[in-house]
PDB file of N, CA, C and O in Angstrom:
ATOM      1  N   MET A  10       3.292  30.113  11.217  1.00 79.00           N
ATOM      2  CA  MET A  10       4.620  30.026  10.596  1.00 79.00           C
ATOM      3  C   MET A  10       5.823  30.334  11.743  1.00 79.00           C
ATOM      4  O   MET A  10       7.018  30.314  11.284  1.00 79.00           O
ATOM      5  N   GLN A  11       5.879  30.568  12.509  1.00 81.00           N
ATOM      6  CA  GLN A  11       7.287  31.120  13.622  1.00 81.00           C
ATOM      7  C   GLN A  11       7.414  29.271  14.064  1.00 81.00           C
ATOM      8  O   GLN A  11       8.448  29.371  14.135  1.00 81.00           O
ATOM      9  N   ARG A  12       6.426  28.680  14.110  1.00 79.00           N
ATOM     10  CA  ARG A  12       6.821  27.210  14.523  1.00 79.00           C
ATOM     11  C   ARG A  12       7.122  26.387  13.483  1.00 79.00           C
ATOM     12  O   ARG A  12       8.657  26.055  14.070  1.00 79.00           O
ATOM     13  N   LEU A  13       7.285  26.622  12.351  1.00 83.00           N
ATOM     14  CA  LEU A  13       7.848  26.068  11.720  1.00 83.00           C
ATOM     15  C   LEU A  13       9.199  26.722  11.068  1.00 83.00           C
ATOM     16  O   LEU A  13       9.904  25.865  10.782  1.00 83.00           O
ATOM     17  N   LEU A  14       9.524  27.819  11.417  1.00 89.00           N
ATOM     18  CA  LEU A  14      10.827  28.357  11.248  1.00 89.00           C
ATOM     19  C   LEU A  14      11.955  27.672  12.670  1.00 89.00           C
ATOM     20  O   LEU A  14      12.974  27.523  12.477  1.00 89.00           O
ATOM     21  N   LEU A  15      11.073  27.498  13.871  1.00 87.00           N
ATOM     22  CA  LEU A  15      11.560  27.247  14.989  1.00 87.00           C
ATOM     23  C   LEU A  15      12.228  25.664  14.778  1.00 87.00           C
ATOM     24  O   LEU A  15      13.226  25.478  14.215  1.00 87.00           O
ATOM     25  N   ASP A  16      11.302  24.904  13.898  1.00 85.00           N
ATOM     26  CA  ASP A  16      11.199  23.622  13.490  1.00 85.00           C
ATOM     27  C   ASP A  16      12.590  23.508  12.916  1.00 85.00           C
ATOM     28  O   ASP A  16      13.340  22.391  12.359  1.00 85.00           O
ATOM     29  N   LEU A  17      12.370  24.375  11.623  1.00 89.00           N
ATOM     30  CA  LEU A  17      13.617  24.149  10.476  1.00 89.00           C
ATOM     31  C   LEU A  17      14.595  24.552  10.902  1.00 89.00           C
ATOM     32  O   LEU A  17      15.787  24.121  11.006  1.00 89.00           O
ATOM     33  N   ALA A  18      14.840  25.472  11.700  1.00 91.00           N
ATOM     34  CA  ALA A  18      15.990  26.284  12.778  1.00 91.00           C
ATOM     35  C   ALA A  18      16.973  24.799  13.360  1.00 91.00           C
ATOM     36  O   ALA A  18      17.874  24.578  13.542  1.00 91.00           O
ATOM     37  N   GLU A  19      15.625  24.311  14.374  1.00 89.00           N
ATOM     38  CA  GLU A  19      16.218  23.407  15.058  1.00 89.00           C
ATOM     39  C   GLU A  19      16.617  22.019  14.353  1.00 89.00           C
ATOM     40  O   GLU A  19      18.025  21.279  15.006  1.00 89.00           O
ATOM     41  N   ARG A  20      16.373  21.647  13.233  1.00 90.00           N
ATOM     42  CA  ARG A  20      16.249  20.637  12.264  1.00 90.00           C
ATOM     43  C   ARG A  20      17.847  20.988  11.942  1.00 90.00           C
ATOM     44  O   ARG A  20      19.043  19.750  12.097  1.00 90.00           O
ATOM     45  N   SER A  21      18.104  21.947  11.293  1.00 94.00           N
ATOM     46  CA  SER A  21      19.328  22.453  10.754  1.00 94.00           C
ATOM     47  C   SER A  21      20.124  22.394  11.422  1.00 94.00           C
ATOM     48  O   SER A  21      21.475  22.204  11.294  1.00 94.00           O
ATOM     49  N   ALA A  22      20.447  22.933  12.822  1.00 94.00           N
ATOM     50  CA  ALA A  22      21.241  23.049  13.908  1.00 94.00           C
ATOM     51  C   ALA A  22      21.841  21.558  14.211  1.00 94.00           C
ATOM     52  O   ALA A  22      23.113  21.360  14.371  1.00 94.00           O
ATOM     53  N   TRP A  23      20.879  20.842  14.283  1.00 94.00           N
ATOM     54  CA  TRP A  23      21.185  19.532  14.877  1.00 94.00           C
ATOM     55  C   TRP A  23      21.969  18.345  13.842  1.00 94.00           C
ATOM     56  O   TRP A  23      23.079  17.884  13.930  1.00 94.00           O
ATOM     57  N   THR A  24      21.373  18.782  12.598  1.00 95.00           N
ATOM     58  CA  THR A  24      22.508  18.250  11.595  1.00 95.00           C
ATOM     59  C   THR A  24      23.560  18.770  11.282  1.00 95.00           C
ATOM     60  O   THR A  24      24.483  17.468  11.414  1.00 95.00           O
ATOM     61  N   GLY A  25      23.481  19.918  11.349  1.00 96.00           N
ATOM     62  CA  GLY A  25      25.247  20.610  11.441  1.00 96.00           C
ATOM     63  C   GLY A  25      26.008  20.174  12.476  1.00 96.00           C
ATOM     64  O   GLY A  25      26.994  19.703  12.208  1.00 96.00           O
ATOM     65  N   ALA A  26      25.388  19.740  13.698  1.00 96.00           N
ATOM     66  CA  ALA A  26      26.439  19.702  14.685  1.00 96.00           C
ATOM     67  C   ALA A  26      26.884  17.921  14.575  1.00 96.00           C
ATOM     68  O   ALA A  26      28.180  17.771  15.131  1.00 96.00           O
ATOM     69  N   GLN A  27      25.262  17.258  14.130  1.00 97.00           N
ATOM     70  CA  GLN A  27      26.161  15.436  13.991  1.00 97.00           C
ATOM     71  C   GLN A  27      26.954  15.875  12.642  1.00 97.00           C
ATOM     72  O   GLN A  27      27.845  14.992  12.964  1.00 97.00           O
ATOM     73  N   ALA A  28      27.003  16.549  11.677  1.00 96.00           N
ATOM     74  CA  ALA A  28      27.906  16.279  10.809  1.00 96.00           C
ATOM     75  C   ALA A  28      29.596  16.595  11.040  1.00 96.00           C
ATOM     76  O   ALA A  28      30.239  16.211  10.780  1.00 96.00           O
ATOM     77  N   ALA A  29      29.406  17.581  12.024  1.00 97.00           N
ATOM     78  CA  ALA A  29      30.466  18.078  12.516  1.00 97.00           C
ATOM     79  C   ALA A  29      31.133  17.326  13.174  1.00 97.00           C
ATOM     80  O   ALA A  29      32.431  17.179  13.309  1.00 97.00           O
ATOM     81  N   LEU A  30      30.305  16.469  14.648  1.00 97.00           N
ATOM     82  CA  LEU A  30      30.952  15.248  15.350  1.00 97.00           C
ATOM     83  C   LEU A  30      31.475  14.218  14.445  1.00 97.00           C
ATOM     84  O   LEU A  30      32.372  13.797  14.866  1.00 97.00           O
ATOM     85  N   GLY A  31      30.608  14.013  13.389  1.00 97.00           N
ATOM     86  CA  GLY A  31      31.069  13.287  12.702  1.00 97.00           C
ATOM     87  C   GLY A  31      32.527  13.389  12.173  1.00 97.00           C
ATOM     88  O   GLY A  31      33.502  12.216  11.868  1.00 97.00           O
ATOM     89  N   LEU A  32      33.108  14.553  11.386  1.00 97.00           N
ATOM     90  CA  LEU A  32      34.194  14.978  10.892  1.00 97.00           C
ATOM     91  C   LEU A  32      35.308  14.960  11.855  1.00 97.00           C
ATOM     92  O   LEU A  32      36.149  14.633  11.800  1.00 97.00           O
ATOM     93  N   ALA A  33      34.684  15.247  12.908  1.00 97.00           N
ATOM     94  CA  ALA A  33      35.873  15.521  14.178  1.00 97.00           C
ATOM     95  C   ALA A  33      36.446  14.260  14.903  1.00 97.00           C
ATOM     96  O   ALA A  33      37.411  13.851  15.095  1.00 97.00           O
ATOM     97  N   VAL A  34      35.574  13.520  14.670  1.00 97.00           N
ATOM     98  CA  VAL A  34      35.819  11.615  15.355  1.00 97.00           C
ATOM     99  C   VAL A  34      36.558  11.189  14.237  1.00 97.00           C
ATOM    100  O   VAL A  34      37.530  10.699  14.735  1.00 97.00           O
ATOM    101  N   THR A  35      36.255  11.538  12.755  1.00 97.00           N
ATOM    102  CA  THR A  35      37.388  10.992  12.424  1.00 97.00           C
ATOM    103  C   THR A  35      38.731  11.441  11.931  1.00 97.00           C
ATOM    104  O   THR A  35      39.504  10.616  11.330  1.00 97.00           O
ATOM    105  N   GLU A  36      38.745  12.626  12.245  1.00 97.00           N
ATOM    106  CA  GLU A  36      39.872  13.767  12.058  1.00 97.00           C
ATOM    107  C   GLU A  36      40.462  12.890  13.683  1.00 97.00           C
ATOM    108  O   GLU A  36      41.602  12.788  12.953  1.00 97.00           O
ATOM    109  N   LEU A  37      40.348  13.154  14.511  1.00 97.00           N
ATOM    110  CA  LEU A  37      40.845  12.911  15.694  1.00 97.00           C
ATOM    111  C   LEU A  37      41.377  11.450  15.924  1.00 97.00           C
ATOM    112  O   LEU A  37      42.381  10.799  16.240  1.00 97.00           O
ATOM    113  N   ALA A  38      40.535  10.287  15.680  1.00 97.00           N
ATOM    114  CA  ALA A  38      40.828   9.019  15.328  1.00 97.00           C
ATOM    115  C   ALA A  38      41.669   8.745  14.072  1.00 97.00           C
ATOM    116  O   ALA A  38      42.194   7.501  14.002  1.00 97.00           O
ATOM    117  N   ASP A  39      42.081   9.508  13.360  1.00 97.00           N
ATOM    118  CA  ASP A  39      42.866   9.403  12.077  1.00 97.00           C
ATOM    119  C   ASP A  39      42.065   8.111  11.267  1.00 97.00           C
ATOM    120  O   ASP A  39      43.158   7.021  11.011  1.00 97.00           O
ATOM    121  N   ILE A  40      41.208   7.887  11.100  1.00 97.00           N
ATOM    122  CA  ILE A  40      40.477   6.805  10.171  1.00 97.00           C
ATOM    123  C   ILE A  40      39.868   7.625   8.586  1.00 97.00           C
ATOM    124  O   ILE A  40      39.874   9.185   8.724  1.00 97.00           O
ATOM    125  N   PRO A  41      39.560   7.035   7.857  1.00 97.00           N
ATOM    126  CA  PRO A  41      38.942   7.184   6.441  1.00 97.00           C
ATOM    127  C   PRO A  41      37.732   8.050   6.771  1.00 97.00           C
ATOM    128  O   PRO A  41      36.813   7.889   7.246  1.00 97.00           O
ATOM    129  N   VAL A  42      37.415   9.143   5.930  1.00 96.00           N
ATOM    130  CA  VAL A  42      36.554  10.594   6.246  1.00 96.00           C
ATOM    131  C   VAL A  42      35.348   9.624   5.893  1.00 96.00           C
ATOM    132  O   VAL A  42      33.748  10.406   6.568  1.00 96.00           O
ATOM    133  N   TRP A  43      35.048   8.864   5.246  1.00 96.00           N
ATOM    134  CA  TRP A  43      33.752   8.284   5.139  1.00 96.00           C
ATOM    135  C   TRP A  43      33.095   7.776   6.183  1.00 96.00           C
ATOM    136  O   TRP A  43      31.903   7.798   6.058  1.00 96.00           O
ATOM    137  N   TRP A  44      33.678   7.756   7.138  1.00 97.00           N
ATOM    138  CA  TRP A  44      33.072   7.226   8.132  1.00 97.00           C
ATOM    139  C   TRP A  44      32.461   8.199   9.079  1.00 97.00           C
ATOM    140  O   TRP A  44      31.731   7.843  10.050  1.00 97.00           O
ATOM    141  N   ALA A  45      32.706   9.273   8.856  1.00 97.00           N
ATOM    142  CA  ALA A  45      32.129  10.109   9.278  1.00 97.00           C
ATOM    143  C   ALA A  45      30.248  10.249   9.310  1.00 97.00           C
ATOM    144  O   ALA A  45      29.431  10.585  10.350  1.00 97.00           O
ATOM    145  N   ALA A  46      29.513   9.703   8.002  1.00 96.00           N
ATOM    146  CA  ALA A  46      28.325   9.512   7.889  1.00 96.00           C
ATOM    147  C   ALA A  46      28.007   8.717   8.831  1.00 96.00           C
ATOM    148  O   ALA A  46      26.869   8.746   9.752  1.00 96.00           O
ATOM    149  N   PRO A  47      28.426   7.266   9.123  1.00 97.00           N
ATOM    150  CA  PRO A  47      27.720   6.682  10.403  1.00 97.00           C
ATOM    151  C   PRO A  47      28.083   7.189  11.749  1.00 97.00           C
ATOM    152  O   PRO A  47      27.353   6.653  12.304  1.00 97.00           O
ATOM    153  N   VAL A  48      29.419   7.448  12.056  1.00 97.00           N
ATOM    154  CA  VAL A  48      29.077   8.507  12.909  1.00 97.00           C
ATOM    155  C   VAL A  48      27.791   9.537  13.419  1.00 97.00           C
ATOM    156  O   VAL A  48      27.598   9.621  14.379  1.00 97.00           O
ATOM    157  N   ALA A  49      27.664  10.245  12.301  1.00 96.00           N
ATOM    158  CA  ALA A  49      27.052  11.065  12.138  1.00 96.00           C
ATOM    159  C   ALA A  49      25.527  10.782  12.288  1.00 96.00           C
ATOM    160  O   ALA A  49      24.379  11.201  13.199  1.00 96.00           O
ATOM    161  N   LEU A  50      25.434   9.303  12.004  1.00 96.00           N
ATOM    162  CA  LEU A  50      23.489   8.700  12.243  1.00 96.00           C
ATOM    163  C   LEU A  50      23.618   8.234  13.129  1.00 96.00           C
ATOM    164  O   LEU A  50      22.393   8.063  13.687  1.00 96.00           O
ATOM    165  N   LEU A  51      24.705   7.466  13.895  1.00 96.00           N
ATOM    166  CA  LEU A  51      24.626   7.183  15.152  1.00 96.00           C
ATOM    167  C   LEU A  51      24.148   7.933  16.244  1.00 96.00           C
ATOM    168  O   LEU A  51      23.358   8.232  17.379  1.00 96.00           O
ATOM    169  N   ALA A  52      24.920   9.710  15.960  1.00 96.00           N
ATOM    170  CA  ALA A  52      24.828  10.460  16.817  1.00 96.00           C
ATOM    171  C   ALA A  52      23.139  11.110  16.768  1.00 96.00           C
ATOM    172  O   ALA A  52      22.507  11.320  17.764  1.00 96.00           O
ATOM    173  N   ALA A  53      22.946  10.948  15.501  1.00 95.00           N
ATOM    174  CA  ALA A  53      21.734  11.492  14.961  1.00 95.00           C
ATOM    175  C   ALA A  53      20.343  10.386  15.857  1.00 95.00           C
ATOM    176  O   ALA A  53      19.389  10.667  16.569  1.00 95.00           O
ATOM    177  N   SER A  54      20.637   9.529  15.954  1.00 94.00           N
ATOM    178  CA  SER A  54      19.941   8.161  16.441  1.00 94.00           C
ATOM    179  C   SER A  54      20.003   8.559  17.720  1.00 94.00           C
ATOM    180  O   SER A  54      18.923   8.492  18.684  1.00 94.00           O
ATOM    181  N   ALA A  55      21.061   8.405  18.650  1.00 94.00           N
ATOM    182  CA  ALA A  55      21.119   9.083  20.148  1.00 94.00           C
ATOM    183  C   ALA A  55      21.109  10.152  20.212  1.00 94.00           C
ATOM    184  O   ALA A  55      19.492  10.303  21.397  1.00 94.00           O
ATOM    185  N   LYS A  56      20.630  11.196  19.635  1.00 92.00           N
ATOM    186  CA  LYS A  56      19.838  12.366  20.180  1.00 92.00           C
ATOM    187  C   LYS A  56      18.495  12.057  19.925  1.00 92.00           C
ATOM    188  O   LYS A  56      17.493  12.842  21.229  1.00 92.00           O
ATOM    189  N   SER A  57      17.628  11.272  18.813  1.00 89.00           N
ATOM    190  CA  SER A  57      16.418  11.262  19.077  1.00 89.00           C
ATOM    191  C   SER A  57      15.901  10.170  20.161  1.00 89.00           C
ATOM    192  O   SER A  57      14.846  10.440  20.551  1.00 89.00           O
ATOM    193  N   TRP A  58      16.647   9.191  20.776  1.00 89.00           N
ATOM    194  CA  TRP A  58      15.988   8.623  21.902  1.00 89.00           C
ATOM    195  C   TRP A  58      16.364   9.328  22.693  1.00 89.00           C
ATOM    196  O   TRP A  58      15.528   9.413  23.594  1.00 89.00           O
ATOM    197  N   VAL A  59      17.284  10.270  22.952  1.00 88.00           N
ATOM    198  CA  VAL A  59      17.263  11.054  24.341  1.00 88.00           C
ATOM    199  C   VAL A  59      15.985  11.889  24.219  1.00 88.00           C
ATOM    200  O   VAL A  59      15.459  11.779  25.557  1.00 88.00           O
ATOM    201  N   ALA A  60      16.275  12.678  23.621  1.00 85.00           N
ATOM    202  CA  ALA A  60      14.800  13.376  23.231  1.00 85.00           C
ATOM    203  C   ALA A  60      13.194  12.908  23.393  1.00 85.00           C
ATOM    204  O   ALA A  60      12.625  13.553  23.818  1.00 85.00           O
ATOM    205  N   GLY A  61      13.351  11.843  23.310  1.00 83.00           N
ATOM    206  CA  GLY A  61      12.112  11.172  23.101  1.00 83.00           C
ATOM    207  C   GLY A  61      11.712  10.886  24.332  1.00 83.00           C
ATOM    208  O   GLY A  61      10.552  10.603  24.664  1.00 83.00           O
ATOM    209  N   ARG A  62      12.913  10.779  25.435  1.00 83.00           N
ATOM    210  CA  ARG A  62      12.258  10.061  26.359  1.00 83.00           C
ATOM    211  C   ARG A  62      12.440  11.812  27.388  1.00 83.00           C
ATOM    212  O   ARG A  62      11.701  11.636  28.603  1.00 83.00           O
ATOM    213  N   LEU A  63      13.608  12.404  26.849  1.00 79.00           N
ATOM    214  CA  LEU A  63      13.444  13.860  28.201  1.00 79.00           C
ATOM    215  C   LEU A  63      12.327  15.200  27.429  1.00 79.00           C
ATOM    216  O   LEU A  63      12.074  15.622  28.829  1.00 79.00           O
ATOM    217  N   GLY A  64      12.183  15.093  26.142  1.00 74.00           N
ATOM    218  CA  GLY A  64      11.446  16.111  25.524  1.00 74.00           C
ATOM    219  C   GLY A  64       9.994  15.726  25.734  1.00 74.00           C
ATOM    220  O   GLY A  64       9.339  14.839  26.437  1.00 74.00           O
ATOM    221  N   ARG A  65       9.680  16.499  24.673  1.00 74.00           N
ATOM    222  CA  ARG A  65       7.855  15.914  24.225  1.00 74.00           C
ATOM    223  C   ARG A  65       7.871  14.347  24.033  1.00 74.00           C
ATOM    224  O   ARG A  65       8.488  13.991  22.943  1.00 74.00           O
ATOM    225  N   ARG A  66       7.378  13.911  24.648  1.00 74.00           N
ATOM    226  CA  ARG A  66       7.063  12.318  24.370  1.00 74.00           C
ATOM    227  C   ARG A  66       6.309  12.403  23.383  1.00 74.00           C
ATOM    228  O   ARG A  66       5.402  12.941  23.105  1.00 74.00           O
ATOM    229  N   GLY A  67       6.804  11.128  22.480  1.00 74.00           N
ATOM    230  CA  GLY A  67       6.154  10.532  21.332  1.00 74.00           C
ATOM    231  C   GLY A  67       6.706  11.446  19.394  1.00 74.00           C
ATOM    232  O   GLY A  67       6.638  11.182  18.735  1.00 74.00           O
ATOM    233  N   THR A  68       7.587  12.030  20.224  1.00 78.00           N
ATOM    234  CA  THR A  68       8.440  12.842  19.111  1.00 78.00           C
ATOM    235  C   THR A  68       9.838  13.224  19.072  1.00 78.00           C
ATOM    236  O   THR A  68      10.502  12.500  20.507  1.00 78.00           O
ATOM    237  N   ALA A  69      10.888  13.420  18.521  1.00 80.00           N
ATOM    238  CA  ALA A  69      12.299  13.602  18.745  1.00 80.00           C
ATOM    239  C   ALA A  69      12.547  14.995  18.953  1.00 80.00           C
ATOM    240  O   ALA A  69      13.787  15.294  18.568  1.00 80.00           O
ATOM    241  N   SER A  70      11.880  15.947  18.760  1.00 82.00           N
ATOM    242  CA  SER A  70      12.003  16.968  18.849  1.00 82.00           C
ATOM    243  C   SER A  70      12.493  17.715  20.583  1.00 82.00           C
ATOM    244  O   SER A  70      12.378  16.815  21.450  1.00 82.00           O
ATOM    245  N   THR A  71      13.464  18.675  19.778  1.00 82.00           N
ATOM    246  CA  THR A  71      14.124  19.014  21.743  1.00 82.00           C
ATOM    247  C   THR A  71      13.816  20.468  21.892  1.00 82.00           C
ATOM    248  O   THR A  71      13.719  21.508  22.694  1.00 82.00           O
ATOM    249  N   LEU A  72      12.733  21.044  20.939  1.00 79.00           N
ATOM    250  CA  LEU A  72      11.883  22.461  21.319  1.00 79.00           C
ATOM    251  C   LEU A  72      10.799  22.219  22.210  1.00 79.00           C
ATOM    252  O   LEU A  72      10.509  21.134  22.570  1.00 79.00           O
ATOM    253  N   PRO A  73      10.532  23.175  22.807  1.00 75.00           N
ATOM    254  CA  PRO A  73       9.542  23.189  24.242  1.00 75.00           C
ATOM    255  C   PRO A  73       8.353  22.531  23.476  1.00 75.00           C
ATOM    256  O   PRO A  73       7.510  23.151  22.441  1.00 75.00           O
ATOM    257  N   ALA A  74       7.203  22.235  24.059  1.00 72.00           N
ATOM    258  CA  ALA A  74       5.992  22.253  23.756  1.00 72.00           C
ATOM    259  C   ALA A  74       5.656  23.064  23.340  1.00 72.00           C
ATOM    260  O   ALA A  74       4.754  23.205  21.700  1.00 72.00           O
ATOM    261  N   SER A  75       5.404  24.157  23.621  1.00 73.00           N
ATOM    262  CA  SER A  75       4.724  25.538  23.070  1.00 73.00           C
ATOM    263  C   SER A  75       5.326  25.657  22.155  1.00 73.00           C
ATOM    264  O   SER A  75       4.722  26.500  20.853  1.00 73.00           O
ATOM    265  N   ALA A  76       6.560  25.482  21.416  1.00 73.00           N
ATOM    266  CA  ALA A  76       7.337  25.834  20.082  1.00 73.00           C
ATOM    267  C   ALA A  76       7.222  24.474  19.063  1.00 73.00           C
ATOM    268  O   ALA A  76       7.607  24.609  17.769  1.00 73.00           O
ATOM    269  N   ASP A  77       7.155  23.508  19.570  1.00 72.00           N
ATOM    270  CA  ASP A  77       6.856  22.487  18.182  1.00 72.00           C
ATOM    271  C   ASP A  77       5.966  22.263  17.761  1.00 72.00           C
ATOM    272  O   ASP A  77       4.536  22.285  17.850  1.00 72.00           O
ATOM    273  N   PRO A  78       5.912  22.023  15.985  1.00 72.00           N
ATOM    274  CA  PRO A  78       4.656  22.198  15.524  1.00 72.00           C
ATOM    275  C   PRO A  78       3.575  20.551  15.858  1.00 72.00           C
ATOM    276  O   PRO A  78       2.924  20.720  15.616  1.00 72.00           O
ATOM    277  N   ALA A  79       4.573  19.574  16.274  1.00 68.00           N
ATOM    278  CA  ALA A  79       3.947  18.147  16.497  1.00 68.00           C
ATOM    279  C   ALA A  79       2.661  18.430  17.929  1.00 68.00           C
ATOM    280  O   ALA A  79       1.605  17.809  17.940  1.00 68.00           O
ATOM    281  N   SER A  80       3.162  19.517  18.454  1.00 68.00           N
ATOM    282  CA  SER A  80       2.456  19.353  19.748  1.00 68.00           C
ATOM    283  C   SER A  80       1.141  20.654  19.262  1.00 68.00           C
ATOM    284  O   SER A  80       0.051  20.274  20.229  1.00 68.00           O
ATOM    285  N   HIS A  81       0.951  21.344  18.187  1.00 65.00           N
ATOM    286  CA  HIS A  81      -0.255  21.661  17.851  1.00 65.00           C
ATOM    287  C   HIS A  81      -0.345  21.238  16.418  1.00 65.00           C
ATOM    288  O   HIS A  81      -0.155  22.221  15.284  1.00 65.00           O
ATOM    289  N   PRO A  82      -1.149  20.555  15.770  1.00 64.00           N
ATOM    290  CA  PRO A  82      -1.270  20.161  14.768  1.00 64.00           C
ATOM    291  C   PRO A  82      -2.003  21.288  14.192  1.00 64.00           C
ATOM    292  O   PRO A  82      -2.838  21.627  14.670  1.00 64.00           O
ATOM    293  N   ALA A  83      -2.188  21.430  13.086  1.00 60.00           N
ATOM    294  CA  ALA A  83      -2.923  22.336  11.812  1.00 60.00           C
ATOM    295  C   ALA A  83      -4.072  22.233  12.073  1.00 60.00           C
ATOM    296  O   ALA A  83      -4.786  21.368  11.611  1.00 60.00           O
ATOM    297  N   VAL A  84      -5.062  22.794  11.840  1.00 47.00           N
ATOM    298  CA  VAL A  84      -6.285  23.171  11.907  1.00 47.00           C
ATOM    299  C   VAL A  84      -6.918  23.487  10.788  1.00 47.00           C
ATOM    300  O   VAL A  84      -6.497  24.391   9.906  1.00 47.00           O
ATOM    301  N   LEU A  85      -7.505  22.487   9.600  1.00 44.00           N
ATOM    302  CA  LEU A  85      -8.243  22.738   8.159  1.00 44.00           C
ATOM    303  C   LEU A  85      -9.084  23.238   8.402  1.00 44.00           C
ATOM    304  O   LEU A  85      -9.700  23.502   8.679  1.00 44.00           O
TER     305      LEU A  85
END
């Protein structure tokens, strides 16, 4: 349960940060707010690419391997 909550918190935090970045970019660039979604998508893709190379290989998680649910599959 602890790993699930950490995973949920990580995903929520990154989603919030990417959305905020998208809105900040549209505000600073003085472009229509609908551009916030593509900017956030680009930020999410870049984060996943970087995390896949610097974090736990094979995942887009930024959690350490000890807390990443993908590192410890559930035993049935």
